[in-house]
PDB file of C-alpha atoms in Angstrom:
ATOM      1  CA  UNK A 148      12.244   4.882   7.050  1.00 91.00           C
ATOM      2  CA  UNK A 149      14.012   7.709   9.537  1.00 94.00           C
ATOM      3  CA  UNK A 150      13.511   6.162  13.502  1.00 93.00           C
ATOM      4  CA  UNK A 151      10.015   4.409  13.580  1.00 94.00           C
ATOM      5  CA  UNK A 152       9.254   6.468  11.111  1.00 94.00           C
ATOM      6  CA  UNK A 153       7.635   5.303   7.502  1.00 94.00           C
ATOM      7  CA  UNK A 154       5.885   6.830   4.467  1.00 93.00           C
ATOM      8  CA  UNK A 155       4.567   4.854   2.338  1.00 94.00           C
ATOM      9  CA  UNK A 156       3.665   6.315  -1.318  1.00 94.00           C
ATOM     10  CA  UNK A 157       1.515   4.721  -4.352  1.00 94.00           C
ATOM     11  CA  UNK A 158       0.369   4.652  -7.587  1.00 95.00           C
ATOM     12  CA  UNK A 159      -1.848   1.985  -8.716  1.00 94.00           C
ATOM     13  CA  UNK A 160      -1.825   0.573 -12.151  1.00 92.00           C
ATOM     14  CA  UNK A 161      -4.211  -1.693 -13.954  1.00 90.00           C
ATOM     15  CA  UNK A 162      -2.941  -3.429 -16.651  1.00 87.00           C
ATOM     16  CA  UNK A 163      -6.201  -4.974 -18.176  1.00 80.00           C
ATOM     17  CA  UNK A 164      -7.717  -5.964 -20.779  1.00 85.00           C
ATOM     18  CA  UNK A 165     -10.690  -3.988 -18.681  1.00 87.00           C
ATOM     19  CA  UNK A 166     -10.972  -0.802 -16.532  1.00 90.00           C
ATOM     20  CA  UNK A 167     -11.756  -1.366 -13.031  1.00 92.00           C
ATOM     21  CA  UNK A 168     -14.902   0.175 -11.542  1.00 93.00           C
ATOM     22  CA  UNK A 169     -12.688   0.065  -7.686  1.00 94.00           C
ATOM     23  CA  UNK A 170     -10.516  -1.963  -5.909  1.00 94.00           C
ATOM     24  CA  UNK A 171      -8.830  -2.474  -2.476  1.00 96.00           C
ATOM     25  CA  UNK A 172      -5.716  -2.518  -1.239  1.00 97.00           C
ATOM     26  CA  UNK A 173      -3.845  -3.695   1.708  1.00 98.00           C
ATOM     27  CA  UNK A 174      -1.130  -2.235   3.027  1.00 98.00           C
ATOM     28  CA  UNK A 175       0.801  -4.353   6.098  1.00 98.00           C
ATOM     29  CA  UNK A 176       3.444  -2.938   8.104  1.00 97.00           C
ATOM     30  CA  UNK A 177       6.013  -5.996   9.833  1.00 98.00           C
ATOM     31  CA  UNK A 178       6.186  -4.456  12.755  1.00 97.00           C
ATOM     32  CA  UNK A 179       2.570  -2.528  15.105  1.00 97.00           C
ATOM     33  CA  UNK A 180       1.857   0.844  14.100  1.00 96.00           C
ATOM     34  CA  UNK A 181       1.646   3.045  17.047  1.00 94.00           C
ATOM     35  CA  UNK A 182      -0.075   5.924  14.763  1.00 91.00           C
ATOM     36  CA  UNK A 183      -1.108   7.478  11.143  1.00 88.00           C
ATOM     37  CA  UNK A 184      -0.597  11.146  10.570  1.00 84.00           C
ATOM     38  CA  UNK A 185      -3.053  12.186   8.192  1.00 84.00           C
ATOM     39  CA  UNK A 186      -4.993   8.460   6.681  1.00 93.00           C
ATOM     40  CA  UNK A 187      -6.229   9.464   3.466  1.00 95.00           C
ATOM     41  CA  UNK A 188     -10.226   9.354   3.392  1.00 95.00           C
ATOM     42  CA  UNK A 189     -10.120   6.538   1.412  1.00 96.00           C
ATOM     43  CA  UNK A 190      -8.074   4.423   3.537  1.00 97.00           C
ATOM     44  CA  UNK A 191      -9.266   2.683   6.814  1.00 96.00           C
ATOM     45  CA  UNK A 192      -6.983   1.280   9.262  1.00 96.00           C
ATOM     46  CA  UNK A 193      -7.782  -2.430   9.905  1.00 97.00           C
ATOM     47  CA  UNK A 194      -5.734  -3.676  12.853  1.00 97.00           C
ATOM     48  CA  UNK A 195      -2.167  -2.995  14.105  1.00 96.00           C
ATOM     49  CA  UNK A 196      -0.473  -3.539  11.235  1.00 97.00           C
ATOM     50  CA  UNK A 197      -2.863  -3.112   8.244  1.00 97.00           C
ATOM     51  CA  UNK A 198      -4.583  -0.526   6.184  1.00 97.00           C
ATOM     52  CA  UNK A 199      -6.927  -1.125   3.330  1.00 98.00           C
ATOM     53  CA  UNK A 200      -7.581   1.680   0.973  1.00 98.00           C
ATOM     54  CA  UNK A 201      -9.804   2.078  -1.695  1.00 97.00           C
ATOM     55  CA  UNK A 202      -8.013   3.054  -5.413  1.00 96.00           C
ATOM     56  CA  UNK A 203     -11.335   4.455  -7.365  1.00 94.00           C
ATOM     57  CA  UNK A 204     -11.689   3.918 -11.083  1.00 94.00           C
ATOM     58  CA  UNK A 205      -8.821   2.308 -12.950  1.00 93.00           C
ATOM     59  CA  UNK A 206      -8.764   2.584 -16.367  1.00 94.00           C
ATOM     60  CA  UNK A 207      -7.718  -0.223 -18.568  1.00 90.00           C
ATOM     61  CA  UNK A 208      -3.890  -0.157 -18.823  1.00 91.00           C
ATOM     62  CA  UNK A 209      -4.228   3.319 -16.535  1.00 94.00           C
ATOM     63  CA  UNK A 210      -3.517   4.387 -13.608  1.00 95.00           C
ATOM     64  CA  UNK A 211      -5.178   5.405 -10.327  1.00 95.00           C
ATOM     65  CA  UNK A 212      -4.547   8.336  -8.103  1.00 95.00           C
ATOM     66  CA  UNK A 213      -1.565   8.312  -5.799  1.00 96.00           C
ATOM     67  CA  UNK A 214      -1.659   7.077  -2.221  1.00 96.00           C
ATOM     68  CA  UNK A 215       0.166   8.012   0.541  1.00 96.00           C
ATOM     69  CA  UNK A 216       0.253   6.403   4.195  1.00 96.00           C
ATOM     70  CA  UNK A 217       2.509   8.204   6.945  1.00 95.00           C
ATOM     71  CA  UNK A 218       3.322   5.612  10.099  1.00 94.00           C
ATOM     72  CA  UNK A 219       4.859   5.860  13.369  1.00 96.00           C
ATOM     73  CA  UNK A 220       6.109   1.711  14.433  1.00 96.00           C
ATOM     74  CA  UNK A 221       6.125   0.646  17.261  1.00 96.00           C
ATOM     75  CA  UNK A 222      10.108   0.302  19.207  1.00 93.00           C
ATOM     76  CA  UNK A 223      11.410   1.845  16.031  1.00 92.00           C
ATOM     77  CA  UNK A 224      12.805  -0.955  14.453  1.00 96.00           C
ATOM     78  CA  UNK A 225      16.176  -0.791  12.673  1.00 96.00           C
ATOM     79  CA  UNK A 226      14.014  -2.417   9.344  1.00 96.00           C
ATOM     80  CA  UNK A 227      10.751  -3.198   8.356  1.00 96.00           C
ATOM     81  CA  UNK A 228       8.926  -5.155   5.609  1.00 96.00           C
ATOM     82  CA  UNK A 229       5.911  -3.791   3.878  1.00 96.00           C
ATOM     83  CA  UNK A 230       3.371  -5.417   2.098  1.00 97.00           C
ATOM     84  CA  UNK A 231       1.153  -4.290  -0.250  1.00 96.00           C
ATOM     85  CA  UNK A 232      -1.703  -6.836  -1.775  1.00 95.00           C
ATOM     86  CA  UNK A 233      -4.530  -6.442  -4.022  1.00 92.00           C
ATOM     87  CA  UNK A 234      -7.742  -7.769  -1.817  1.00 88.00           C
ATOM     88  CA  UNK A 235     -10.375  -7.283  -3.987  1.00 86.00           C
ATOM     89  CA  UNK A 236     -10.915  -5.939  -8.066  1.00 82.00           C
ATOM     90  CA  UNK A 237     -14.835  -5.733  -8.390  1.00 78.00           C
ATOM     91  CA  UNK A 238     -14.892  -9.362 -10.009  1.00 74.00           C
ATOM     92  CA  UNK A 239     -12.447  -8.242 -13.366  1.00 76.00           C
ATOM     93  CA  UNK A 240     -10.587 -10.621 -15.263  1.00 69.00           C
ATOM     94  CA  UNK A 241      -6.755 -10.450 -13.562  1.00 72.00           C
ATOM     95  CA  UNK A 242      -4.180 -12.643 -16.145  1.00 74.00           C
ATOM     96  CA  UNK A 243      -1.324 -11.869 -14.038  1.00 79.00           C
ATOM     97  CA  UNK A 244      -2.026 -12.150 -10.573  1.00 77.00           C
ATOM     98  CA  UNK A 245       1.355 -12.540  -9.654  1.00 82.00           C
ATOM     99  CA  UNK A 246       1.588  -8.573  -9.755  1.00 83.00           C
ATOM    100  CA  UNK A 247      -1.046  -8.355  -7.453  1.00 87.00           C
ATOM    101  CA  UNK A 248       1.931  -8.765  -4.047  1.00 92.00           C
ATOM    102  CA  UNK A 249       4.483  -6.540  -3.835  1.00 93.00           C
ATOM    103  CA  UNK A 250       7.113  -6.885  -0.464  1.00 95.00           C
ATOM    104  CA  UNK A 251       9.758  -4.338   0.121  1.00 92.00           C
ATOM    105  CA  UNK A 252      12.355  -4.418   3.122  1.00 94.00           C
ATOM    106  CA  UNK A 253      13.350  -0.841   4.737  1.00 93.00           C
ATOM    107  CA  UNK A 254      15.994  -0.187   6.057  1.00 95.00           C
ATOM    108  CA  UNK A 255      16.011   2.574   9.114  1.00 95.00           C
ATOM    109  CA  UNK A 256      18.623   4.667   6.910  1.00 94.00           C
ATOM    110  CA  UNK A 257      16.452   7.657   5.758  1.00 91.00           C
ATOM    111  CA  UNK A 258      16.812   6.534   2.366  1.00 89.00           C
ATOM    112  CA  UNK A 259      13.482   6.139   0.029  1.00 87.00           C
ATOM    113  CA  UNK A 260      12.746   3.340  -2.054  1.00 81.00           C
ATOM    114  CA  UNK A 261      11.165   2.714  -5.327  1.00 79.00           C
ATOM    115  CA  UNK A 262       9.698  -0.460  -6.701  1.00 75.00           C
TER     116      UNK A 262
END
């Protein structure tokens, strides 16, 4: 995060036992979002702080294609916490839903993070 400023940049993973046909995802700024440079077509924004995007197929202990969500917050805060949930998995068996919530606190030092 670089003044206001936050990219946000994903790879989703299904562990399985199954492949999944799609799923959603929801992505949830702390802080409003004041704009979105270039949503991917398979995300939709759905209020001032969310996006949900679609993943496609997952393949059983695969991976998806990578996502990537450019934001502009509101005030330019000096940190923000992101939240990124699994909302919905076409119905498949999940045996560890506690991977499905991932939180990660930025700091406005330009620096990227990895989790």
């Amino acid at each position: 995060m670089s003044r206001g400023r936050v990219e946000t940049r994903l790879i989703p993973q299904n562990h399985g036992p199954s492949s999944v046909a799609d799923a959603t995802l929801r992505l949830r700024w702390s802080a409003p979002v004041t704009a979105m440079r270039g949503l991917p077509p398979m995300c939709v924004r759905a209020d001032t702080q969310t996006v949900l995007c679609r993943t496609g197929a997952l393949p059983a202990d695969g991976r998806g294609r990578r996502i990537r969500v450019s934001a502009r917050l509101a005030g330019a805060p000096s940190e923000v916490t992101v939240r990124i949930d699994t909302m919905w998995s076409g119905g498949s068996a999940d045996h560890n839903p506690q991977n499905n919530t991932h939180k990660v606190l930025a700091l406005d030092t330009g620096d990227v993070y990895y989790f």
